[in-house]
Amino acid sequence: MGRLSGKVALVTGGAVGIGAACVRRMVAAGARVAVVDLPDGPGRQLVAELGEDTRFFPADVSLEADVAAAITATVAAFGRLDILVNNAGIAGPNKPTHELTEAEWDRVQAVNVKGVFFGTKHAIAPLRAAGGGSIINLSSIYGLVGAPDVPPYHASKGAVRLMSKTDALLYAADRIRVNSIHPGFIWTPMVEQHVASMGGDPEQHRREVGALHPLGHMGDPDDIAWGVVYLASDESKFVTGSELVIDGGYTCR
Ligand code: NAD
């Protein structure tokens, strides 16, 4: 028996990076998993590789109708929903607050905050029908501490932290647990593109940022996926409203 045998999960932003690592680890632990991501990304290839325990449902998490349809399709395909991983996220422009446009601010909130709201809103009925479940929201260390860059991103991740605690309280009586994960510096396509878009050298960045960590290196997507498997499984049945920091010790200082 796997740690997630019999369970059905949905991972937003599951096509690449941390989300794809979560999909792979959850399938290996015995879950059936819906990958929900933008239509033109590699989500289809991932489920073609992983086989019948996975499905791809294209959706933009900033659009309520897309999210609702993806959750309905997941329940239609697999018969239930036990686990929602609200992982889809974007970084946003690295500009000081006084240079940001309203549209730049709004887009980050639409994906990172409203996407979590829509996912949670439409998952509650099937999670209740399953007798309870687990919602795992991807925040960031920058939902815990400040940093002098990317203001809309940090605001969005702070919001996700407290949405998780609020929903933990709202749905505890339904046996729906809600927790946030706070990754530190994880090497993914999002980070690589962000560094390149700033004119930096990705490999040099990886080495230099890694050296700032007490553990001496950046994390990889599996470091987060193992935390997701734990919070998704019944091993964490007494854990709700908690903040799991996975950052190689970066925020200890
Ligand atoms: P990534 O860019 O590698 O992957 C993000 C995925 O989300 C992609 O597949 C993308 O297509 C999808 N996505 C983006 N916008 C979407 C939308 N509107 N609708 C549906 N899907 C959408 O990112 P990642 O590094 O794997 O990050 C995953 C999550 O972890 C994000 O919420 C991110 O903020 C958070 N996080 C990442 C790091 C890190 O260092 N990588 C650190 C802290 C938090």
PDB file of C-alpha atoms and ligand atoms in Angstrom:
ATOM      1  CA  MET A   1       0.000   0.000   0.000  1.00  0.00           C
ATOM      2  CA  GLY A   2       1.345   3.417  -0.964  1.00  0.00           C
ATOM      3  CA  ARG A   3       1.087   6.402   1.347  1.00  0.00           C
ATOM      4  CA  LEU A   4      -1.670   7.854  -0.910  1.00  0.00           C
ATOM      5  CA  SER A   5      -3.345   4.651  -2.126  1.00  0.00           C
ATOM      6  CA  GLY A   6      -7.000   5.188  -3.057  1.00  0.00           C
ATOM      7  CA  LYS A   7      -6.704   8.972  -3.016  1.00  0.00           C
ATOM      8  CA  VAL A   8      -7.354  11.377  -5.881  1.00  0.00           C
ATOM      9  CA  ALA A   9      -5.349  14.610  -6.153  1.00  0.00           C
ATOM     10  CA  LEU A  10      -5.467  17.695  -8.346  1.00  0.00           C
ATOM     11  CA  VAL A  11      -2.313  19.776  -8.826  1.00  0.00           C
ATOM     12  CA  THR A  12      -2.572  23.227 -10.404  1.00  0.00           C
ATOM     13  CA  GLY A  13       0.517  24.280 -12.320  1.00  0.00           C
ATOM     14  CA  GLY A  14       1.368  20.582 -12.394  1.00  0.00           C
ATOM     15  CA  ALA A  15       3.062  20.508 -15.805  1.00  0.00           C
ATOM     16  CA  VAL A  16       6.604  21.537 -14.779  1.00  0.00           C
ATOM     17  CA  GLY A  17       8.760  22.492 -11.800  1.00  0.00           C
ATOM     18  CA  ILE A  18       7.510  21.920  -8.253  1.00  0.00           C
ATOM     19  CA  GLY A  19       4.033  20.959  -9.478  1.00  0.00           C
ATOM     20  CA  ALA A  20       5.337  18.219 -11.772  1.00  0.00           C
ATOM     21  CA  ALA A  21       7.516  16.843  -8.948  1.00  0.00           C
ATOM     22  CA  CYS A  22       4.385  16.721  -6.754  1.00  0.00           C
ATOM     23  CA  VAL A  23       2.491  14.876  -9.494  1.00  0.00           C
ATOM     24  CA  ARG A  24       5.289  12.309  -9.893  1.00  0.00           C
ATOM     25  CA  ARG A  25       5.704  11.736  -6.143  1.00  0.00           C
ATOM     26  CA  MET A  26       1.962  11.445  -5.535  1.00  0.00           C
ATOM     27  CA  VAL A  27       1.501   8.943  -8.380  1.00  0.00           C
ATOM     28  CA  ALA A  28       4.451   6.918  -7.021  1.00  0.00           C
ATOM     29  CA  ALA A  29       2.730   6.983  -3.594  1.00  0.00           C
ATOM     30  CA  GLY A  30      -0.414   5.427  -5.098  1.00  0.00           C
ATOM     31  CA  ALA A  31      -2.628   8.437  -5.891  1.00  0.00           C
ATOM     32  CA  ARG A  32      -4.478   9.166  -9.108  1.00  0.00           C
ATOM     33  CA  VAL A  33      -3.648  12.723 -10.112  1.00  0.00           C
ATOM     34  CA  ALA A  34      -5.182  15.423 -12.305  1.00  0.00           C
ATOM     35  CA  VAL A  35      -2.630  17.813 -13.792  1.00  0.00           C
ATOM     36  CA  VAL A  36      -4.186  21.248 -14.299  1.00  0.00           C
ATOM     37  CA  ASP A  37      -2.139  23.777 -16.231  1.00  0.00           C
ATOM     38  CA  LEU A  38      -2.210  26.173 -19.166  1.00  0.00           C
ATOM     39  CA  PRO A  39      -3.268  24.487 -22.432  1.00  0.00           C
ATOM     40  CA  ASP A  40      -0.071  25.046 -24.413  1.00  0.00           C
ATOM     41  CA  GLY A  41       2.402  23.816 -21.777  1.00  0.00           C
ATOM     42  CA  PRO A  42       3.868  20.308 -21.361  1.00  0.00           C
ATOM     43  CA  GLY A  43       1.011  18.935 -19.195  1.00  0.00           C
ATOM     44  CA  ARG A  44      -0.160  16.558 -21.927  1.00  0.00           C
ATOM     45  CA  GLN A  45       3.322  15.056 -22.347  1.00  0.00           C
ATOM     46  CA  LEU A  46       3.610  14.513 -18.587  1.00  0.00           C
ATOM     47  CA  VAL A  47       0.376  12.510 -18.333  1.00  0.00           C
ATOM     48  CA  ALA A  48       1.256  10.589 -21.532  1.00  0.00           C
ATOM     49  CA  GLU A  49       4.457   9.542 -19.755  1.00  0.00           C
ATOM     50  CA  LEU A  50       2.841   8.733 -16.394  1.00  0.00           C
ATOM     51  CA  GLY A  51      -0.111   6.780 -17.794  1.00  0.00           C
ATOM     52  CA  GLU A  52      -3.643   5.946 -16.704  1.00  0.00           C
ATOM     53  CA  ASP A  53      -3.389   7.201 -13.130  1.00  0.00           C
ATOM     54  CA  THR A  54      -3.100  10.758 -14.475  1.00  0.00           C
ATOM     55  CA  ARG A  55      -5.203  13.107 -16.586  1.00  0.00           C
ATOM     56  CA  PHE A  56      -4.469  16.554 -18.016  1.00  0.00           C
ATOM     57  CA  PHE A  57      -7.140  19.235 -17.759  1.00  0.00           C
ATOM     58  CA  PRO A  58      -6.164  22.591 -19.319  1.00  0.00           C
ATOM     59  CA  ALA A  59      -7.137  25.639 -17.278  1.00  0.00           C
ATOM     60  CA  ASP A  60      -6.042  29.148 -16.434  1.00  0.00           C
ATOM     61  CA  VAL A  61      -6.398  29.304 -12.629  1.00  0.00           C
ATOM     62  CA  SER A  62      -7.207  33.024 -12.801  1.00  0.00           C
ATOM     63  CA  LEU A  63     -10.497  32.144 -14.554  1.00  0.00           C
ATOM     64  CA  GLU A  64     -13.184  30.749 -12.243  1.00  0.00           C
ATOM     65  CA  ALA A  65     -15.010  28.833 -14.979  1.00  0.00           C
ATOM     66  CA  ASP A  66     -11.763  27.062 -16.004  1.00  0.00           C
ATOM     67  CA  VAL A  67     -11.009  26.005 -12.426  1.00  0.00           C
ATOM     68  CA  ALA A  68     -14.566  24.819 -11.775  1.00  0.00           C
ATOM     69  CA  ALA A  69     -14.530  22.796 -15.019  1.00  0.00           C
ATOM     70  CA  ALA A  70     -11.169  21.178 -14.169  1.00  0.00           C
ATOM     71  CA  ILE A  71     -12.422  20.079 -10.746  1.00  0.00           C
ATOM     72  CA  THR A  72     -15.661  18.713 -12.234  1.00  0.00           C
ATOM     73  CA  ALA A  73     -13.645  16.840 -14.870  1.00  0.00           C
ATOM     74  CA  THR A  74     -11.357  15.359 -12.198  1.00  0.00           C
ATOM     75  CA  VAL A  75     -14.300  14.006 -10.198  1.00  0.00           C
ATOM     76  CA  ALA A  76     -15.900  12.680 -13.402  1.00  0.00           C
ATOM     77  CA  ALA A  77     -12.663  10.897 -14.371  1.00  0.00           C
ATOM     78  CA  PHE A  78     -11.643   9.481 -10.988  1.00  0.00           C
ATOM     79  CA  GLY A  79     -14.900   9.463  -8.973  1.00  0.00           C
ATOM     80  CA  ARG A  80     -13.761  11.636  -6.063  1.00  0.00           C
ATOM     81  CA  LEU A  81     -11.334  14.319  -4.860  1.00  0.00           C
ATOM     82  CA  ASP A  82      -9.210  14.019  -1.702  1.00  0.00           C
ATOM     83  CA  ILE A  83      -6.267  16.370  -2.241  1.00  0.00           C
ATOM     84  CA  LEU A  84      -5.938  19.814  -3.837  1.00  0.00           C
ATOM     85  CA  VAL A  85      -2.487  21.306  -4.372  1.00  0.00           C
ATOM     86  CA  ASN A  86      -2.840  25.009  -5.223  1.00  0.00           C
ATOM     87  CA  ASN A  87       0.601  25.329  -6.780  1.00  0.00           C
ATOM     88  CA  ALA A  88       0.232  27.447  -9.968  1.00  0.00           C
ATOM     89  CA  GLY A  89       2.062  30.715  -9.544  1.00  0.00           C
ATOM     90  CA  ILE A  90       3.918  33.465 -11.403  1.00  0.00           C
ATOM     91  CA  ALA A  91       6.723  35.716 -10.219  1.00  0.00           C
ATOM     92  CA  GLY A  92       5.771  39.100 -11.622  1.00  0.00           C
ATOM     93  CA  PRO A  93       8.042  41.997 -12.531  1.00  0.00           C
ATOM     94  CA  ASN A  94      11.074  42.848 -10.423  1.00  0.00           C
ATOM     95  CA  LYS A  95      10.356  46.572 -10.044  1.00  0.00           C
ATOM     96  CA  PRO A  96      10.004  48.800  -7.006  1.00  0.00           C
ATOM     97  CA  THR A  97       6.446  49.566  -5.926  1.00  0.00           C
ATOM     98  CA  HIS A  98       6.410  53.105  -7.341  1.00  0.00           C
ATOM     99  CA  GLU A  99       7.208  51.835 -10.858  1.00  0.00           C
ATOM    100  CA  LEU A 100       4.593  49.068 -11.018  1.00  0.00           C
ATOM    101  CA  THR A 101       1.499  49.399 -13.157  1.00  0.00           C
ATOM    102  CA  GLU A 102      -1.924  48.386 -11.913  1.00  0.00           C
ATOM    103  CA  ALA A 103      -2.082  45.683 -14.609  1.00  0.00           C
ATOM    104  CA  GLU A 104       1.243  44.183 -13.451  1.00  0.00           C
ATOM    105  CA  TRP A 105       0.019  44.121  -9.855  1.00  0.00           C
ATOM    106  CA  ASP A 106      -3.376  42.668 -10.780  1.00  0.00           C
ATOM    107  CA  ARG A 107      -2.016  39.825 -12.929  1.00  0.00           C
ATOM    108  CA  VAL A 108       0.107  38.439 -10.088  1.00  0.00           C
ATOM    109  CA  GLN A 109      -2.809  38.603  -7.644  1.00  0.00           C
ATOM    110  CA  ALA A 110      -5.141  37.039 -10.253  1.00  0.00           C
ATOM    111  CA  VAL A 111      -2.960  33.931 -10.622  1.00  0.00           C
ATOM    112  CA  ASN A 112      -1.377  33.593  -7.166  1.00  0.00           C
ATOM    113  CA  VAL A 113      -4.267  34.696  -4.935  1.00  0.00           C
ATOM    114  CA  LYS A 114      -7.481  34.376  -6.921  1.00  0.00           C
ATOM    115  CA  GLY A 115      -6.247  31.050  -8.326  1.00  0.00           C
ATOM    116  CA  VAL A 116      -5.985  29.668  -4.771  1.00  0.00           C
ATOM    117  CA  PHE A 117      -9.423  31.111  -3.932  1.00  0.00           C
ATOM    118  CA  PHE A 118     -11.060  29.528  -6.998  1.00  0.00           C
ATOM    119  CA  GLY A 119      -9.384  26.163  -6.428  1.00  0.00           C
ATOM    120  CA  THR A 120     -10.420  26.044  -2.790  1.00  0.00           C
ATOM    121  CA  LYS A 121     -13.931  27.345  -3.457  1.00  0.00           C
ATOM    122  CA  HIS A 122     -14.727  24.654  -6.018  1.00  0.00           C
ATOM    123  CA  ALA A 123     -12.943  21.825  -4.200  1.00  0.00           C
ATOM    124  CA  ILE A 124     -14.935  22.129  -0.977  1.00  0.00           C
ATOM    125  CA  ALA A 125     -18.048  20.257  -2.218  1.00  0.00           C
ATOM    126  CA  PRO A 126     -16.153  17.203  -3.555  1.00  0.00           C
ATOM    127  CA  LEU A 127     -13.824  17.167  -0.525  1.00  0.00           C
ATOM    128  CA  ARG A 128     -16.862  17.186   1.767  1.00  0.00           C
ATOM    129  CA  ALA A 129     -18.402  14.411  -0.326  1.00  0.00           C
ATOM    130  CA  ALA A 130     -15.195  12.378   0.176  1.00  0.00           C
ATOM    131  CA  GLY A 131     -15.539  12.783   3.957  1.00  0.00           C
ATOM    132  CA  GLY A 132     -12.674  15.271   4.242  1.00  0.00           C
ATOM    133  CA  GLY A 133      -9.337  15.873   2.588  1.00  0.00           C
ATOM    134  CA  SER A 134      -6.234  18.003   2.340  1.00  0.00           C
ATOM    135  CA  ILE A 135      -5.640  21.348   0.653  1.00  0.00           C
ATOM    136  CA  ILE A 136      -1.991  22.356   0.261  1.00  0.00           C
ATOM    137  CA  ASN A 137      -1.231  25.925  -0.787  1.00  0.00           C
ATOM    138  CA  LEU A 138       2.160  26.913  -2.192  1.00  0.00           C
ATOM    139  CA  SER A 139       3.219  30.120  -0.495  1.00  0.00           C
ATOM    140  CA  SER A 140       6.916  31.035  -0.203  1.00  0.00           C
ATOM    141  CA  ILE A 141       9.471  32.113   2.383  1.00  0.00           C
ATOM    142  CA  TYR A 142       8.383  35.523   1.043  1.00  0.00           C
ATOM    143  CA  GLY A 143       4.987  34.908   2.566  1.00  0.00           C
ATOM    144  CA  LEU A 144       6.830  34.921   5.917  1.00  0.00           C
ATOM    145  CA  VAL A 145       9.558  37.568   5.602  1.00  0.00           C
ATOM    146  CA  GLY A 146      10.024  40.610   3.407  1.00  0.00           C
ATOM    147  CA  ALA A 147      12.458  41.222   0.561  1.00  0.00           C
ATOM    148  CA  PRO A 148      13.198  44.399  -1.436  1.00  0.00           C
ATOM    149  CA  ASP A 149      12.075  43.064  -4.811  1.00  0.00           C
ATOM    150  CA  VAL A 150       8.973  41.762  -6.679  1.00  0.00           C
ATOM    151  CA  PRO A 151       6.384  43.483  -4.405  1.00  0.00           C
ATOM    152  CA  PRO A 152       3.241  41.932  -5.931  1.00  0.00           C
ATOM    153  CA  TYR A 153       4.682  38.424  -5.542  1.00  0.00           C
ATOM    154  CA  HIS A 154       5.499  38.833  -1.865  1.00  0.00           C
ATOM    155  CA  ALA A 155       2.083  40.377  -1.191  1.00  0.00           C
ATOM    156  CA  SER A 156       0.418  37.455  -2.947  1.00  0.00           C
ATOM    157  CA  LYS A 157       2.336  34.859  -0.960  1.00  0.00           C
ATOM    158  CA  GLY A 158       1.533  36.596   2.325  1.00  0.00           C
ATOM    159  CA  ALA A 159      -2.131  36.456   1.327  1.00  0.00           C
ATOM    160  CA  VAL A 160      -1.883  32.738   0.579  1.00  0.00           C
ATOM    161  CA  ARG A 161      -0.416  32.123   4.042  1.00  0.00           C
ATOM    162  CA  LEU A 162      -3.408  33.672   5.822  1.00  0.00           C
ATOM    163  CA  MET A 163      -5.982  32.274   3.370  1.00  0.00           C
ATOM    164  CA  SER A 164      -4.641  28.859   4.422  1.00  0.00           C
ATOM    165  CA  LYS A 165      -5.148  29.555   8.128  1.00  0.00           C
ATOM    166  CA  THR A 166      -8.622  31.021   7.557  1.00  0.00           C
ATOM    167  CA  ASP A 167      -9.708  28.042   5.481  1.00  0.00           C
ATOM    168  CA  ALA A 168      -8.156  25.658   8.023  1.00  0.00           C
ATOM    169  CA  LEU A 169     -10.519  27.142  10.622  1.00  0.00           C
ATOM    170  CA  LEU A 170     -13.523  27.314   8.296  1.00  0.00           C
ATOM    171  CA  TYR A 171     -13.358  23.686   7.169  1.00  0.00           C
ATOM    172  CA  ALA A 172     -11.859  21.806  10.136  1.00  0.00           C
ATOM    173  CA  ALA A 173     -15.333  20.551  11.088  1.00  0.00           C
ATOM    174  CA  ASP A 174     -15.559  19.003   7.608  1.00  0.00           C
ATOM    175  CA  ARG A 175     -12.243  17.185   8.229  1.00  0.00           C
ATOM    176  CA  ILE A 176     -10.688  19.268   5.456  1.00  0.00           C
ATOM    177  CA  ARG A 177      -7.146  20.225   6.461  1.00  0.00           C
ATOM    178  CA  VAL A 178      -5.509  23.298   4.898  1.00  0.00           C
ATOM    179  CA  ASN A 179      -1.776  23.964   5.175  1.00  0.00           C
ATOM    180  CA  SER A 180       0.753  26.183   3.450  1.00  0.00           C
ATOM    181  CA  ILE A 181       4.205  25.230   2.221  1.00  0.00           C
ATOM    182  CA  HIS A 182       6.909  27.892   2.171  1.00  0.00           C
ATOM    183  CA  PRO A 183       9.688  26.960  -0.250  1.00  0.00           C
ATOM    184  CA  GLY A 184      12.951  28.816  -0.205  1.00  0.00           C
ATOM    185  CA  PHE A 185      15.138  28.962  -3.303  1.00  0.00           C
ATOM    186  CA  ILE A 186      14.204  26.000  -5.494  1.00  0.00           C
ATOM    187  CA  TRP A 187      15.818  25.529  -8.894  1.00  0.00           C
ATOM    188  CA  THR A 188      12.963  25.384 -11.472  1.00  0.00           C
ATOM    189  CA  PRO A 189      12.144  26.812 -14.925  1.00  0.00           C
ATOM    190  CA  MET A 190      10.428  29.772 -13.221  1.00  0.00           C
ATOM    191  CA  VAL A 191      13.653  30.707 -11.430  1.00  0.00           C
ATOM    192  CA  GLU A 192      15.870  30.061 -14.446  1.00  0.00           C
ATOM    193  CA  GLN A 193      13.691  32.258 -16.699  1.00  0.00           C
ATOM    194  CA  HIS A 194      13.497  34.959 -14.053  1.00  0.00           C
ATOM    195  CA  VAL A 195      17.312  35.119 -13.750  1.00  0.00           C
ATOM    196  CA  ALA A 196      17.764  35.108 -17.537  1.00  0.00           C
ATOM    197  CA  SER A 197      15.129  37.855 -17.973  1.00  0.00           C
ATOM    198  CA  MET A 198      17.136  40.002 -15.546  1.00  0.00           C
ATOM    199  CA  GLY A 199      20.233  39.514 -17.709  1.00  0.00           C
ATOM    200  CA  GLY A 200      21.889  37.161 -15.203  1.00  0.00           C
ATOM    201  CA  ASP A 201      23.784  33.901 -15.759  1.00  0.00           C
ATOM    202  CA  PRO A 202      21.533  31.122 -14.402  1.00  0.00           C
ATOM    203  CA  GLU A 203      24.336  28.701 -13.416  1.00  0.00           C
ATOM    204  CA  GLN A 204      26.318  31.398 -11.639  1.00  0.00           C
ATOM    205  CA  HIS A 205      23.134  32.483  -9.845  1.00  0.00           C
ATOM    206  CA  ARG A 206      22.479  28.900  -8.774  1.00  0.00           C
ATOM    207  CA  ARG A 207      25.965  28.594  -7.228  1.00  0.00           C
ATOM    208  CA  GLU A 208      25.952  32.012  -5.554  1.00  0.00           C
ATOM    209  CA  VAL A 209      22.456  31.699  -4.098  1.00  0.00           C
ATOM    210  CA  GLY A 210      23.181  28.141  -2.995  1.00  0.00           C
ATOM    211  CA  ALA A 211      26.176  29.358  -1.004  1.00  0.00           C
ATOM    212  CA  LEU A 212      23.899  31.656   1.041  1.00  0.00           C
ATOM    213  CA  HIS A 213      22.099  28.648   2.534  1.00  0.00           C
ATOM    214  CA  PRO A 214      23.205  26.978   5.781  1.00  0.00           C
ATOM    215  CA  LEU A 215      22.858  23.654   3.902  1.00  0.00           C
ATOM    216  CA  GLY A 216      25.081  25.047   1.103  1.00  0.00           C
ATOM    217  CA  HIS A 217      22.839  24.690  -1.964  1.00  0.00           C
ATOM    218  CA  MET A 218      19.473  25.537  -3.491  1.00  0.00           C
ATOM    219  CA  GLY A 219      16.608  23.088  -3.153  1.00  0.00           C
ATOM    220  CA  ASP A 220      15.145  20.934  -5.884  1.00  0.00           C
ATOM    221  CA  PRO A 221      11.477  20.348  -6.682  1.00  0.00           C
ATOM    222  CA  ASP A 222      11.452  16.967  -4.928  1.00  0.00           C
ATOM    223  CA  ASP A 223      12.355  18.662  -1.636  1.00  0.00           C
ATOM    224  CA  ILE A 224       8.948  20.360  -1.840  1.00  0.00           C
ATOM    225  CA  ALA A 225       7.122  17.341  -3.272  1.00  0.00           C
ATOM    226  CA  TRP A 226       8.034  15.209  -0.238  1.00  0.00           C
ATOM    227  CA  GLY A 227       6.433  17.840   2.001  1.00  0.00           C
ATOM    228  CA  VAL A 228       3.335  17.801  -0.200  1.00  0.00           C
ATOM    229  CA  VAL A 229       3.102  14.000   0.034  1.00  0.00           C
ATOM    230  CA  TYR A 230       3.308  14.231   3.829  1.00  0.00           C
ATOM    231  CA  LEU A 231       0.607  16.925   4.065  1.00  0.00           C
ATOM    232  CA  ALA A 232      -1.574  15.028   1.559  1.00  0.00           C
ATOM    233  CA  SER A 233      -1.330  11.739   3.459  1.00  0.00           C
ATOM    234  CA  ASP A 234      -3.043  10.588   6.636  1.00  0.00           C
ATOM    235  CA  GLU A 235       0.373  10.808   8.359  1.00  0.00           C
ATOM    236  CA  SER A 236      -0.485  14.506   8.834  1.00  0.00           C
ATOM    237  CA  LYS A 237      -4.076  13.923  10.039  1.00  0.00           C
ATOM    238  CA  PHE A 238      -3.550  16.221  13.086  1.00  0.00           C
ATOM    239  CA  VAL A 239      -1.866  18.983  11.031  1.00  0.00           C
ATOM    240  CA  THR A 240      -3.933  21.925   9.829  1.00  0.00           C
ATOM    241  CA  GLY A 241      -3.257  25.646   9.508  1.00  0.00           C
ATOM    242  CA  SER A 242       0.461  24.957   9.728  1.00  0.00           C
ATOM    243  CA  GLU A 243       3.336  26.486   7.762  1.00  0.00           C
ATOM    244  CA  LEU A 244       5.876  24.016   6.453  1.00  0.00           C
ATOM    245  CA  VAL A 245       9.092  25.916   5.684  1.00  0.00           C
ATOM    246  CA  ILE A 246      11.389  24.039   3.280  1.00  0.00           C
ATOM    247  CA  ASP A 247      14.326  26.358   2.665  1.00  0.00           C
ATOM    248  CA  GLY A 248      17.665  24.746   3.575  1.00  0.00           C
ATOM    249  CA  GLY A 249      17.774  26.928   6.689  1.00  0.00           C
ATOM    250  CA  TYR A 250      17.728  30.201   4.707  1.00  0.00           C
ATOM    251  CA  THR A 251      15.262  31.998   7.012  1.00  0.00           C
ATOM    252  CA  CYS A 252      16.808  30.686  10.269  1.00  0.00           C
ATOM    253  CA  ARG A 253      19.163  33.622  10.614  1.00  0.00           C
TER     254      ARG A 253
HETATM  255  P1  NAD B   1       7.245  27.124 -12.556  1.00  0.00           P
HETATM  256  O1  NAD B   1       7.146  28.391 -13.302  1.00  0.00           O
HETATM  257  O2  NAD B   1       8.400  26.238 -12.778  1.00  0.00           O
HETATM  258  O3  NAD B   1       5.889  26.340 -12.768  1.00  0.00           O
HETATM  259  C1  NAD B   1       4.660  26.995 -12.561  1.00  0.00           C
HETATM  260  C2  NAD B   1       3.574  26.240 -13.292  1.00  0.00           C
HETATM  261  O4  NAD B   1       2.352  26.981 -13.116  1.00  0.00           O
HETATM  262  C3  NAD B   1       3.833  26.155 -14.810  1.00  0.00           C
HETATM  263  O5  NAD B   1       3.553  24.849 -15.265  1.00  0.00           O
HETATM  264  C4  NAD B   1       2.879  27.182 -15.377  1.00  0.00           C
HETATM  265  O6  NAD B   1       2.433  26.873 -16.696  1.00  0.00           O
HETATM  266  C5  NAD B   1       1.731  27.114 -14.381  1.00  0.00           C
HETATM  267  N1  NAD B   1       0.918  28.312 -14.424  1.00  0.00           N
HETATM  268  C6  NAD B   1       1.327  29.610 -14.427  1.00  0.00           C
HETATM  269  N2  NAD B   1       0.281  30.425 -14.533  1.00  0.00           N
HETATM  270  C7  NAD B   1      -0.818  29.633 -14.599  1.00  0.00           C
HETATM  271  C8  NAD B   1      -2.198  29.896 -14.733  1.00  0.00           C
HETATM  272  N3  NAD B   1      -2.671  31.149 -14.832  1.00  0.00           N
HETATM  273  N4  NAD B   1      -3.055  28.853 -14.766  1.00  0.00           N
HETATM  274  C9  NAD B   1      -2.595  27.575 -14.698  1.00  0.00           C
HETATM  275  N5  NAD B   1      -1.295  27.264 -14.568  1.00  0.00           N
HETATM  276  C10 NAD B   1      -0.419  28.287 -14.524  1.00  0.00           C
HETATM  277  O7  NAD B   1       7.136  27.494 -10.984  1.00  0.00           O
HETATM  278  P2  NAD B   1       7.676  26.715  -9.690  1.00  0.00           P
HETATM  279  O8  NAD B   1       8.993  27.284  -9.321  1.00  0.00           O
HETATM  280  O9  NAD B   1       7.534  25.243  -9.864  1.00  0.00           O
HETATM  281  O10 NAD B   1       6.658  27.262  -8.597  1.00  0.00           O
HETATM  282  C11 NAD B   1       5.518  26.546  -8.185  1.00  0.00           C
HETATM  283  C12 NAD B   1       4.914  27.276  -6.991  1.00  0.00           C
HETATM  284  O11 NAD B   1       5.867  27.337  -5.921  1.00  0.00           O
HETATM  285  C13 NAD B   1       4.521  28.721  -7.306  1.00  0.00           C
HETATM  286  O12 NAD B   1       3.322  29.043  -6.622  1.00  0.00           O
HETATM  287  C14 NAD B   1       5.686  29.512  -6.750  1.00  0.00           C
HETATM  288  O13 NAD B   1       5.336  30.831  -6.427  1.00  0.00           O
HETATM  289  C15 NAD B   1       6.049  28.683  -5.529  1.00  0.00           C
HETATM  290  N6  NAD B   1       7.419  28.910  -5.081  1.00  0.00           N
HETATM  291  C16 NAD B   1       8.482  28.594  -5.882  1.00  0.00           C
HETATM  292  C17 NAD B   1       9.769  28.836  -5.415  1.00  0.00           C
HETATM  293  C18 NAD B   1      10.987  28.505  -6.223  1.00  0.00           C
HETATM  294  O14 NAD B   1      12.094  28.826  -5.801  1.00  0.00           O
HETATM  295  N7  NAD B   1      10.860  27.868  -7.370  1.00  0.00           N
HETATM  296  C19 NAD B   1       9.976  29.388  -4.152  1.00  0.00           C
HETATM  297  C20 NAD B   1       8.875  29.705  -3.377  1.00  0.00           C
HETATM  298  C21 NAD B   1       7.603  29.444  -3.846  1.00  0.00           C
END
